[in-house]
Amino acid sequence: MDANHPANVAAQIARPRFSASADWIGLAAIFASAVVGYLLFPNNLALLTRVIGIVMLVLSVDLVTGFCGVATLGHAALFGAGAYAAGIAAAHFGITDPIAMIAAGAAGGAVAGLISGLVVLRGHGLGQLVLSIAIVNLFHEAANKVASWTGGSDGLTDIAPSPLFGVFAFDLWGRTAYVLGIALLVIVFFLLQRLSRSPFGMLCRGIRQDPIRVAAMGASVRKTLLKMYIISGMVAGVGGGLNAISTQVVGLDSLSFTLSAQALVMLVLGGTGSLYGAIIGTVVFMLFEDFVSAANPFHWLTIMGALLVGVVLFAPRGIFGTAAQLFDRRRRR
Amino acid sequence: MQSVLSIAVDALAYGMVLFVISIGLSMTMGLMRVVNLAHGAFAMVGGYLASYAVRDLGVGYVAAVVLAVAGTVVIAAPIERLLYRRIYNKPELIQVLMTIGITFCVIGIANYLFGPTLKTIPLPEMLSGPVDLGFRSIAAHKLFAIVCGLAVAAALWYLVERTPFGVKLRASVDNAPMAAALGVRTKSVYAASFAIAVGLAAFGGIVGAELLPIEPYYALRYMVTFLVVVSVGGAGSIGGALLACLVLGAVDTTGRYLVPEYGEFFFYLAVIAIVCAFPRGLLGRA
């Protein structure tokens, strides 16, 4: 069966994969996993908060890669820009209110998304991939050069967020940061679900499937993709800002090619084109990495590599995509 | 003047090393349309094998190069047969995932077998000293790298443009189903060119070991550089890759000499400018 056949494409668009009630199930599942995570790892909330920050980054990669079909290996530029924007707001301008810092992160991410989008969208295929790598490395070198603002390779310190709503201080165990992270994730997830079913989201999916036809229908492909890049930047920026608040330091590694590549790997691992895939991929990858590197520090990279190869061989649509496919098949029988 | 010359020699040597390694990647991408992020891993395997052959087995340099290149091809052949063949016609993202996975495995295994330290490949006496060119002297191994680069470029040009194998190769690149219908065994052509690509990567890894030192994270560290060279040159174009290596080698080396505090800022700025101006690469085909 040809997935690109017009009839099948139309059928996919006409039949939303999840009904509105499934949205609430999704939100409830995030909430339930958050409680389970809190109960299972009460001493490791910092790791869980970092996972939430990276989930935002992977969701933002999903917006441009999974929804619009723009391959990118440079999305950490958006995440890092958000982290530095939040960190610089706190360290240099005295804006220590966590909500304001998150807003600064979203704004920084949006600006970085605009710049990245302007450059990356000029290329196609391999050129696009390389442009995105060049962008993240350019951001990295620039942040390293303006050390008076970013702290250079030592990292940006002196980030001391004030208590959330003036009441809940950021404690040593990271409980406040974790709850803030979960709240942000639920809000972002809810908004992105709306976005993915809006006419704008449909247009983006249409561009992934056939940009020429979308252009022929009268929509501007470039403008739509650029808009999506800015939205994606805001999501990644919120994640970066959250990371800056919870660790109280921003390092150059948040602007690295490695982080960008990892984010893409997590997304493909979970399954592209679905918000659930992005979340599941990130959680599985990061918890697996944490577990394996603690259990066997000598072979963890080999095991991670074998996991990736195994996913390509046995679950080419990613964990969530393949599971959804199996479920679908069983239901039709 | 003196510094201009030494920058030029360094840039040329660096560019040629990049060329020898990247040209194989350019072939795989142009022919099989595989984004092979594990290419650097094969260059690293070549370097490790050569280092092992010279230091632990006590083989001569030339014999070590031959052994290492052959060894890398032998290691890569089953990987091609078992893993790469499944991703030839798959989407880019799947290829990225698979080849990053292979890279991780190679890094992990190299780290386990050879340890995390730098491995050198002791040069024979002929290559370790300086060479007097009349007006100035340069390090022999740099001259050797330049000569190797030119030799590889010439040999590849001959292979692709003047031999029966080259005809089949170009036919498979242009239209694989049609070539197969005319009796070209495209699978064998793919396997052979994959072997050549891996062999060249290993050779480049050995020749360039003085400039790009062999250590477990080599495969990740230079992966981006090789990918950049291919896209700037245009996948599948020998001349394009050569031009890209010379330009990027010059930009990178000049940047390191004159404005070291900017790191690779100007390198990536040049990459963005070139890719935006030539979306198909300098000499890539439309």
PDB file of C-alpha atoms in Angstrom, chain A residues 43-313:
ATOM      1  CA  ASN A  43      16.047  11.891  45.488  1.00  0.00           C
ATOM      2  CA  ASN A  44      16.570  12.339  41.768  1.00  0.00           C
ATOM      3  CA  LEU A  45      14.136  15.129  40.939  1.00  0.00           C
ATOM      4  CA  ALA A  46      16.911  17.171  39.311  1.00  0.00           C
ATOM      5  CA  LEU A  47      17.284  14.470  36.661  1.00  0.00           C
ATOM      6  CA  LEU A  48      13.523  14.357  36.115  1.00  0.00           C
ATOM      7  CA  THR A  49      13.395  18.148  35.764  1.00  0.00           C
ATOM      8  CA  ARG A  50      16.189  17.963  33.199  1.00  0.00           C
ATOM      9  CA  VAL A  51      14.178  15.310  31.359  1.00  0.00           C
ATOM     10  CA  ILE A  52      11.223  17.727  31.242  1.00  0.00           C
ATOM     11  CA  GLY A  53      13.446  20.483  29.813  1.00  0.00           C
ATOM     12  CA  ILE A  54      14.754  18.123  27.137  1.00  0.00           C
ATOM     13  CA  VAL A  55      11.197  16.915  26.411  1.00  0.00           C
ATOM     14  CA  MET A  56      10.389  20.533  25.461  1.00  0.00           C
ATOM     15  CA  LEU A  57      13.422  20.584  23.162  1.00  0.00           C
ATOM     16  CA  VAL A  58      12.359  17.316  21.516  1.00  0.00           C
ATOM     17  CA  LEU A  59       8.764  18.528  21.179  1.00  0.00           C
ATOM     18  CA  SER A  60      10.139  21.595  19.441  1.00  0.00           C
ATOM     19  CA  VAL A  61      12.217  19.410  17.083  1.00  0.00           C
ATOM     20  CA  ASP A  62       9.046  17.420  16.413  1.00  0.00           C
ATOM     21  CA  LEU A  63       7.227  20.611  15.397  1.00  0.00           C
ATOM     22  CA  VAL A  64       9.633  21.301  12.536  1.00  0.00           C
ATOM     23  CA  THR A  65      10.819  17.756  11.722  1.00  0.00           C
ATOM     24  CA  GLY A  66       7.790  15.605  12.432  1.00  0.00           C
ATOM     25  CA  PHE A  67       5.087  18.060  11.386  1.00  0.00           C
ATOM     26  CA  CYS A  68       6.810  20.043   8.621  1.00  0.00           C
ATOM     27  CA  GLY A  69       9.442  17.579   7.384  1.00  0.00           C
ATOM     28  CA  VAL A  70      12.428  19.901   7.948  1.00  0.00           C
ATOM     29  CA  ALA A  71      15.364  17.740   9.069  1.00  0.00           C
ATOM     30  CA  THR A  72      17.522  19.525  11.637  1.00  0.00           C
ATOM     31  CA  LEU A  73      20.651  18.636  13.553  1.00  0.00           C
ATOM     32  CA  GLY A  74      20.941  22.104  15.096  1.00  0.00           C
ATOM     33  CA  HIS A  75      17.926  22.563  17.309  1.00  0.00           C
ATOM     34  CA  ALA A  76      19.960  23.015  20.484  1.00  0.00           C
ATOM     35  CA  ALA A  77      20.574  26.563  19.193  1.00  0.00           C
ATOM     36  CA  LEU A  78      16.961  27.356  20.139  1.00  0.00           C
ATOM     37  CA  PHE A  79      17.138  25.561  23.477  1.00  0.00           C
ATOM     38  CA  GLY A  80      20.463  27.177  24.394  1.00  0.00           C
ATOM     39  CA  ALA A  81      19.261  30.627  23.347  1.00  0.00           C
ATOM     40  CA  GLY A  82      16.314  30.224  25.722  1.00  0.00           C
ATOM     41  CA  ALA A  83      18.562  29.045  28.534  1.00  0.00           C
ATOM     42  CA  TYR A  84      20.993  31.926  28.042  1.00  0.00           C
ATOM     43  CA  ALA A  85      18.161  34.467  27.700  1.00  0.00           C
ATOM     44  CA  ALA A  86      16.677  33.345  31.033  1.00  0.00           C
ATOM     45  CA  GLY A  87      20.114  33.157  32.646  1.00  0.00           C
ATOM     46  CA  ILE A  88      21.264  36.566  31.408  1.00  0.00           C
ATOM     47  CA  ALA A  89      17.970  38.141  32.480  1.00  0.00           C
ATOM     48  CA  ALA A  90      18.595  36.852  36.001  1.00  0.00           C
ATOM     49  CA  ALA A  91      22.357  37.358  36.245  1.00  0.00           C
ATOM     50  CA  HIS A  92      22.736  40.712  34.482  1.00  0.00           C
ATOM     51  CA  PHE A  93      19.350  42.433  34.704  1.00  0.00           C
ATOM     52  CA  GLY A  94      18.140  41.208  38.078  1.00  0.00           C
ATOM     53  CA  ILE A  95      14.954  39.648  36.663  1.00  0.00           C
ATOM     54  CA  THR A  96      14.755  36.744  39.076  1.00  0.00           C
ATOM     55  CA  ASP A  97      11.041  36.043  39.033  1.00  0.00           C
ATOM     56  CA  PRO A  98      10.810  32.484  37.624  1.00  0.00           C
ATOM     57  CA  ILE A  99       7.768  33.218  35.443  1.00  0.00           C
ATOM     58  CA  ALA A 100       9.519  36.265  33.958  1.00  0.00           C
ATOM     59  CA  MET A 101      12.636  34.157  33.385  1.00  0.00           C
ATOM     60  CA  ILE A 102      10.595  31.539  31.534  1.00  0.00           C
ATOM     61  CA  ALA A 103       9.084  34.329  29.436  1.00  0.00           C
ATOM     62  CA  ALA A 104      12.589  35.634  28.674  1.00  0.00           C
ATOM     63  CA  GLY A 105      13.569  32.090  27.673  1.00  0.00           C
ATOM     64  CA  ALA A 106      10.585  31.788  25.335  1.00  0.00           C
ATOM     65  CA  ALA A 107      11.421  35.175  23.776  1.00  0.00           C
ATOM     66  CA  GLY A 108      15.098  34.246  23.342  1.00  0.00           C
ATOM     67  CA  GLY A 109      14.118  30.921  21.812  1.00  0.00           C
ATOM     68  CA  ALA A 110      11.685  32.638  19.430  1.00  0.00           C
ATOM     69  CA  VAL A 111      14.380  35.042  18.205  1.00  0.00           C
ATOM     70  CA  ALA A 112      16.824  32.159  17.734  1.00  0.00           C
ATOM     71  CA  GLY A 113      14.057  30.245  15.934  1.00  0.00           C
ATOM     72  CA  LEU A 114      13.545  33.158  13.560  1.00  0.00           C
ATOM     73  CA  ILE A 115      17.286  33.370  12.777  1.00  0.00           C
ATOM     74  CA  SER A 116      17.647  29.574  12.403  1.00  0.00           C
ATOM     75  CA  GLY A 117      14.536  29.380  10.271  1.00  0.00           C
ATOM     76  CA  LEU A 118      15.710  32.133   7.924  1.00  0.00           C
ATOM     77  CA  VAL A 119      18.966  30.236   7.309  1.00  0.00           C
ATOM     78  CA  VAL A 120      17.901  26.575   7.505  1.00  0.00           C
ATOM     79  CA  LEU A 121      14.859  26.978   5.258  1.00  0.00           C
ATOM     80  CA  ARG A 122      17.088  28.114   2.399  1.00  0.00           C
ATOM     81  CA  GLY A 123      18.500  24.595   1.983  1.00  0.00           C
ATOM     82  CA  HIS A 124      17.094  21.226   0.971  1.00  0.00           C
ATOM     83  CA  GLY A 125      18.056  17.682   1.935  1.00  0.00           C
ATOM     84  CA  LEU A 126      21.685  17.371   2.941  1.00  0.00           C
ATOM     85  CA  GLY A 127      22.270  21.114   2.572  1.00  0.00           C
ATOM     86  CA  GLN A 128      19.518  21.766   5.094  1.00  0.00           C
ATOM     87  CA  LEU A 129      21.043  19.335   7.579  1.00  0.00           C
ATOM     88  CA  VAL A 130      24.456  20.995   7.223  1.00  0.00           C
ATOM     89  CA  LEU A 131      23.013  24.525   7.504  1.00  0.00           C
ATOM     90  CA  SER A 132      21.366  23.555  10.782  1.00  0.00           C
ATOM     91  CA  ILE A 133      24.658  22.135  12.091  1.00  0.00           C
ATOM     92  CA  ALA A 134      26.473  25.306  11.018  1.00  0.00           C
ATOM     93  CA  ILE A 135      23.895  27.461  12.843  1.00  0.00           C
ATOM     94  CA  VAL A 136      24.257  25.665  16.169  1.00  0.00           C
ATOM     95  CA  ASN A 137      28.055  25.753  15.939  1.00  0.00           C
ATOM     96  CA  LEU A 138      27.934  29.456  15.058  1.00  0.00           C
ATOM     97  CA  PHE A 139      25.784  30.128  18.150  1.00  0.00           C
ATOM     98  CA  HIS A 140      28.185  28.016  20.209  1.00  0.00           C
ATOM     99  CA  GLU A 141      31.284  29.948  19.077  1.00  0.00           C
ATOM    100  CA  ALA A 142      29.510  33.291  19.479  1.00  0.00           C
ATOM    101  CA  ALA A 143      28.457  32.441  23.047  1.00  0.00           C
ATOM    102  CA  ASN A 144      32.021  31.355  23.781  1.00  0.00           C
ATOM    103  CA  LYS A 145      33.374  34.658  22.404  1.00  0.00           C
ATOM    104  CA  VAL A 146      31.131  37.067  24.366  1.00  0.00           C
ATOM    105  CA  ALA A 147      32.299  35.643  27.683  1.00  0.00           C
ATOM    106  CA  SER A 148      31.465  38.851  29.597  1.00  0.00           C
ATOM    107  CA  TRP A 149      27.766  38.135  28.970  1.00  0.00           C
ATOM    108  CA  THR A 150      27.667  34.336  28.862  1.00  0.00           C
ATOM    109  CA  GLY A 151      30.568  33.321  31.101  1.00  0.00           C
ATOM    110  CA  GLY A 152      32.217  31.587  28.142  1.00  0.00           C
ATOM    111  CA  SER A 153      33.439  28.076  28.732  1.00  0.00           C
ATOM    112  CA  ASP A 154      33.088  28.448  32.526  1.00  0.00           C
ATOM    113  CA  GLY A 155      29.332  28.722  32.101  1.00  0.00           C
ATOM    114  CA  LEU A 156      26.918  31.404  33.263  1.00  0.00           C
ATOM    115  CA  THR A 157      26.491  31.349  37.040  1.00  0.00           C
ATOM    116  CA  ASP A 158      24.926  33.734  39.594  1.00  0.00           C
ATOM    117  CA  ILE A 159      21.434  32.673  38.571  1.00  0.00           C
ATOM    118  CA  ALA A 160      19.340  32.861  41.729  1.00  0.00           C
ATOM    119  CA  PRO A 161      15.632  32.643  40.929  1.00  0.00           C
ATOM    120  CA  SER A 162      13.363  34.160  43.561  1.00  0.00           C
ATOM    121  CA  PRO A 163      10.544  32.067  45.068  1.00  0.00           C
ATOM    122  CA  LEU A 164       7.757  31.051  42.698  1.00  0.00           C
ATOM    123  CA  PHE A 165       4.782  33.455  43.170  1.00  0.00           C
ATOM    124  CA  GLY A 166       6.792  34.831  46.075  1.00  0.00           C
ATOM    125  CA  VAL A 167       5.915  31.749  48.170  1.00  0.00           C
ATOM    126  CA  PHE A 168       7.626  28.547  46.998  1.00  0.00           C
ATOM    127  CA  ALA A 169      11.420  28.832  47.213  1.00  0.00           C
ATOM    128  CA  PHE A 170      13.617  26.662  44.968  1.00  0.00           C
ATOM    129  CA  ASP A 171      14.857  24.082  47.452  1.00  0.00           C
ATOM    130  CA  LEU A 172      17.891  21.833  47.394  1.00  0.00           C
ATOM    131  CA  TRP A 173      15.854  18.765  46.408  1.00  0.00           C
ATOM    132  CA  GLY A 174      14.402  20.504  43.387  1.00  0.00           C
ATOM    133  CA  ARG A 175      10.751  19.924  44.336  1.00  0.00           C
ATOM    134  CA  THR A 176       9.622  23.403  43.288  1.00  0.00           C
ATOM    135  CA  ALA A 177      11.495  23.181  39.987  1.00  0.00           C
ATOM    136  CA  TYR A 178       9.945  19.776  39.310  1.00  0.00           C
ATOM    137  CA  VAL A 179       6.406  20.976  39.958  1.00  0.00           C
ATOM    138  CA  LEU A 180       7.029  24.096  37.861  1.00  0.00           C
ATOM    139  CA  GLY A 181       8.376  21.863  35.074  1.00  0.00           C
ATOM    140  CA  ILE A 182       5.353  19.558  35.139  1.00  0.00           C
ATOM    141  CA  ALA A 183       2.991  22.543  35.097  1.00  0.00           C
ATOM    142  CA  LEU A 184       4.815  24.077  32.134  1.00  0.00           C
ATOM    143  CA  LEU A 185       4.848  20.749  30.290  1.00  0.00           C
ATOM    144  CA  VAL A 186       1.105  20.281  30.758  1.00  0.00           C
ATOM    145  CA  ILE A 187       0.417  23.818  29.488  1.00  0.00           C
ATOM    146  CA  VAL A 188       2.766  23.451  26.503  1.00  0.00           C
ATOM    147  CA  PHE A 189       1.389  20.011  25.646  1.00  0.00           C
ATOM    148  CA  PHE A 190      -2.201  21.273  25.804  1.00  0.00           C
ATOM    149  CA  LEU A 191      -1.410  24.229  23.523  1.00  0.00           C
ATOM    150  CA  LEU A 192       0.541  22.085  21.054  1.00  0.00           C
ATOM    151  CA  GLN A 193      -2.338  19.616  20.815  1.00  0.00           C
ATOM    152  CA  ARG A 194      -4.599  22.518  19.897  1.00  0.00           C
ATOM    153  CA  LEU A 195      -2.000  23.740  17.425  1.00  0.00           C
ATOM    154  CA  SER A 196      -1.543  20.361  15.749  1.00  0.00           C
ATOM    155  CA  ARG A 197      -5.280  20.125  15.012  1.00  0.00           C
ATOM    156  CA  SER A 198      -5.716  23.755  13.976  1.00  0.00           C
ATOM    157  CA  PRO A 199      -5.855  24.709  10.280  1.00  0.00           C
ATOM    158  CA  PHE A 200      -2.294  25.959  10.685  1.00  0.00           C
ATOM    159  CA  GLY A 201      -1.160  22.523  11.941  1.00  0.00           C
ATOM    160  CA  MET A 202      -2.956  20.849   9.039  1.00  0.00           C
ATOM    161  CA  LEU A 203      -1.206  23.198   6.627  1.00  0.00           C
ATOM    162  CA  CYS A 204       2.153  22.189   8.113  1.00  0.00           C
ATOM    163  CA  ARG A 205       1.359  18.484   7.693  1.00  0.00           C
ATOM    164  CA  GLY A 206       0.301  19.234   4.152  1.00  0.00           C
ATOM    165  CA  ILE A 207       3.664  20.898   3.464  1.00  0.00           C
ATOM    166  CA  ARG A 208       5.474  17.809   4.719  1.00  0.00           C
ATOM    167  CA  GLN A 209       3.517  15.583   2.378  1.00  0.00           C
ATOM    168  CA  ASP A 210       3.631  17.755  -0.743  1.00  0.00           C
ATOM    169  CA  PRO A 211       5.007  21.319  -0.582  1.00  0.00           C
ATOM    170  CA  ILE A 212       4.399  21.939  -4.289  1.00  0.00           C
ATOM    171  CA  ARG A 213       0.689  21.172  -4.028  1.00  0.00           C
ATOM    172  CA  VAL A 214       0.355  23.375  -0.950  1.00  0.00           C
ATOM    173  CA  ALA A 215       2.036  26.220  -2.828  1.00  0.00           C
ATOM    174  CA  ALA A 216      -0.298  25.617  -5.765  1.00  0.00           C
ATOM    175  CA  MET A 217      -3.281  25.926  -3.407  1.00  0.00           C
ATOM    176  CA  GLY A 218      -2.134  29.447  -2.659  1.00  0.00           C
ATOM    177  CA  ALA A 219      -0.480  29.077   0.753  1.00  0.00           C
ATOM    178  CA  SER A 220       3.015  30.428   1.314  1.00  0.00           C
ATOM    179  CA  VAL A 221       5.209  27.454   2.233  1.00  0.00           C
ATOM    180  CA  ARG A 222       8.124  29.558   3.413  1.00  0.00           C
ATOM    181  CA  LYS A 223       6.057  31.878   5.610  1.00  0.00           C
ATOM    182  CA  THR A 224       4.234  28.945   7.217  1.00  0.00           C
ATOM    183  CA  LEU A 225       7.476  27.103   7.967  1.00  0.00           C
ATOM    184  CA  LEU A 226       9.053  30.251   9.373  1.00  0.00           C
ATOM    185  CA  LYS A 227       6.057  30.741  11.688  1.00  0.00           C
ATOM    186  CA  MET A 228       6.392  27.147  12.844  1.00  0.00           C
ATOM    187  CA  TYR A 229      10.121  27.697  13.444  1.00  0.00           C
ATOM    188  CA  ILE A 230       9.317  30.668  15.713  1.00  0.00           C
ATOM    189  CA  ILE A 231       6.710  28.654  17.657  1.00  0.00           C
ATOM    190  CA  SER A 232       9.201  25.811  17.898  1.00  0.00           C
ATOM    191  CA  GLY A 233      11.772  28.288  19.226  1.00  0.00           C
ATOM    192  CA  MET A 234       9.370  29.413  21.954  1.00  0.00           C
ATOM    193  CA  VAL A 235       8.791  25.817  23.079  1.00  0.00           C
ATOM    194  CA  ALA A 236      12.520  25.027  23.108  1.00  0.00           C
ATOM    195  CA  GLY A 237      13.172  28.348  24.875  1.00  0.00           C
ATOM    196  CA  VAL A 238      10.730  27.462  27.663  1.00  0.00           C
ATOM    197  CA  GLY A 239      12.635  24.197  28.098  1.00  0.00           C
ATOM    198  CA  GLY A 240      15.949  26.060  28.172  1.00  0.00           C
ATOM    199  CA  GLY A 241      14.599  28.571  30.677  1.00  0.00           C
ATOM    200  CA  LEU A 242      13.333  25.759  32.904  1.00  0.00           C
ATOM    201  CA  ASN A 243      16.755  24.129  32.752  1.00  0.00           C
ATOM    202  CA  ALA A 244      18.459  27.422  33.696  1.00  0.00           C
ATOM    203  CA  ILE A 245      16.130  27.821  36.696  1.00  0.00           C
ATOM    204  CA  SER A 246      16.480  24.265  37.947  1.00  0.00           C
ATOM    205  CA  THR A 247      20.285  23.926  37.605  1.00  0.00           C
ATOM    206  CA  GLN A 248      21.039  27.639  38.185  1.00  0.00           C
ATOM    207  CA  VAL A 249      23.846  27.463  35.652  1.00  0.00           C
ATOM    208  CA  VAL A 250      23.952  27.626  31.852  1.00  0.00           C
ATOM    209  CA  GLY A 251      26.838  25.947  30.060  1.00  0.00           C
ATOM    210  CA  LEU A 252      28.023  25.972  26.478  1.00  0.00           C
ATOM    211  CA  ASP A 253      26.913  22.335  26.138  1.00  0.00           C
ATOM    212  CA  SER A 254      23.319  23.596  25.925  1.00  0.00           C
ATOM    213  CA  LEU A 255      24.270  25.070  22.530  1.00  0.00           C
ATOM    214  CA  SER A 256      26.101  21.996  21.236  1.00  0.00           C
ATOM    215  CA  PHE A 257      25.797  19.835  18.167  1.00  0.00           C
ATOM    216  CA  THR A 258      25.810  16.803  20.474  1.00  0.00           C
ATOM    217  CA  LEU A 259      22.640  17.925  22.240  1.00  0.00           C
ATOM    218  CA  SER A 260      20.997  18.678  18.868  1.00  0.00           C
ATOM    219  CA  ALA A 261      21.856  15.236  17.548  1.00  0.00           C
ATOM    220  CA  GLN A 262      20.643  13.587  20.759  1.00  0.00           C
ATOM    221  CA  ALA A 263      17.349  15.478  20.521  1.00  0.00           C
ATOM    222  CA  LEU A 264      16.801  14.239  16.972  1.00  0.00           C
ATOM    223  CA  VAL A 265      17.711  10.691  17.997  1.00  0.00           C
ATOM    224  CA  MET A 266      15.228  10.829  20.900  1.00  0.00           C
ATOM    225  CA  LEU A 267      12.507  12.053  18.561  1.00  0.00           C
ATOM    226  CA  VAL A 268      13.076   9.330  15.963  1.00  0.00           C
ATOM    227  CA  LEU A 269      13.330   6.786  18.768  1.00  0.00           C
ATOM    228  CA  GLY A 270       9.896   7.759  20.077  1.00  0.00           C
ATOM    229  CA  GLY A 271       8.317   8.313  16.668  1.00  0.00           C
ATOM    230  CA  THR A 272       8.113  11.492  14.581  1.00  0.00           C
ATOM    231  CA  GLY A 273       4.958  13.439  13.883  1.00  0.00           C
ATOM    232  CA  SER A 274       3.261  12.793  17.199  1.00  0.00           C
ATOM    233  CA  LEU A 275       3.602  14.707  20.456  1.00  0.00           C
ATOM    234  CA  TYR A 276       3.417  11.454  22.429  1.00  0.00           C
ATOM    235  CA  GLY A 277       6.320  10.039  20.424  1.00  0.00           C
ATOM    236  CA  ALA A 278       8.512  13.002  21.373  1.00  0.00           C
ATOM    237  CA  ILE A 279       7.752  12.575  25.086  1.00  0.00           C
ATOM    238  CA  ILE A 280       8.128   8.798  25.142  1.00  0.00           C
ATOM    239  CA  GLY A 281      11.370   8.899  23.119  1.00  0.00           C
ATOM    240  CA  THR A 282      12.962  11.449  25.449  1.00  0.00           C
ATOM    241  CA  VAL A 283      11.918   9.711  28.649  1.00  0.00           C
ATOM    242  CA  VAL A 284      13.054   6.284  27.409  1.00  0.00           C
ATOM    243  CA  PHE A 285      16.366   7.570  26.029  1.00  0.00           C
ATOM    244  CA  MET A 286      17.327   9.654  29.066  1.00  0.00           C
ATOM    245  CA  LEU A 287      16.248   7.182  31.740  1.00  0.00           C
ATOM    246  CA  PHE A 288      17.878   4.332  29.794  1.00  0.00           C
ATOM    247  CA  GLU A 289      21.074   6.375  29.422  1.00  0.00           C
ATOM    248  CA  ASP A 290      21.080   7.211  33.119  1.00  0.00           C
ATOM    249  CA  PHE A 291      20.439   3.608  34.114  1.00  0.00           C
ATOM    250  CA  VAL A 292      22.929   2.021  31.701  1.00  0.00           C
ATOM    251  CA  SER A 293      25.746   4.486  32.360  1.00  0.00           C
ATOM    252  CA  ALA A 294      25.357   3.897  36.101  1.00  0.00           C
ATOM    253  CA  ALA A 295      25.104   0.106  35.729  1.00  0.00           C
ATOM    254  CA  ASN A 296      27.961  -0.317  33.265  1.00  0.00           C
ATOM    255  CA  PRO A 297      30.117   2.771  32.693  1.00  0.00           C
ATOM    256  CA  PHE A 298      32.392   0.897  30.269  1.00  0.00           C
ATOM    257  CA  HIS A 299      29.849  -0.341  27.794  1.00  0.00           C
ATOM    258  CA  TRP A 300      27.008   2.149  28.031  1.00  0.00           C
ATOM    259  CA  LEU A 301      27.780   3.839  24.708  1.00  0.00           C
ATOM    260  CA  THR A 302      27.905   0.473  22.928  1.00  0.00           C
ATOM    261  CA  ILE A 303      24.573  -0.461  24.472  1.00  0.00           C
ATOM    262  CA  MET A 304      23.025   2.873  23.459  1.00  0.00           C
ATOM    263  CA  GLY A 305      24.279   2.313  19.917  1.00  0.00           C
ATOM    264  CA  ALA A 306      22.861  -1.206  19.828  1.00  0.00           C
ATOM    265  CA  LEU A 307      19.528   0.177  21.077  1.00  0.00           C
ATOM    266  CA  LEU A 308      19.398   2.677  18.199  1.00  0.00           C
ATOM    267  CA  VAL A 309      20.282   0.050  15.593  1.00  0.00           C
ATOM    268  CA  GLY A 310      17.684  -2.278  17.108  1.00  0.00           C
ATOM    269  CA  VAL A 311      14.992   0.390  16.898  1.00  0.00           C
ATOM    270  CA  VAL A 312      15.736   0.954  13.194  1.00  0.00           C
ATOM    271  CA  LEU A 313      15.599  -2.788  12.497  1.00  0.00           C
TER     272      LEU A 313
END
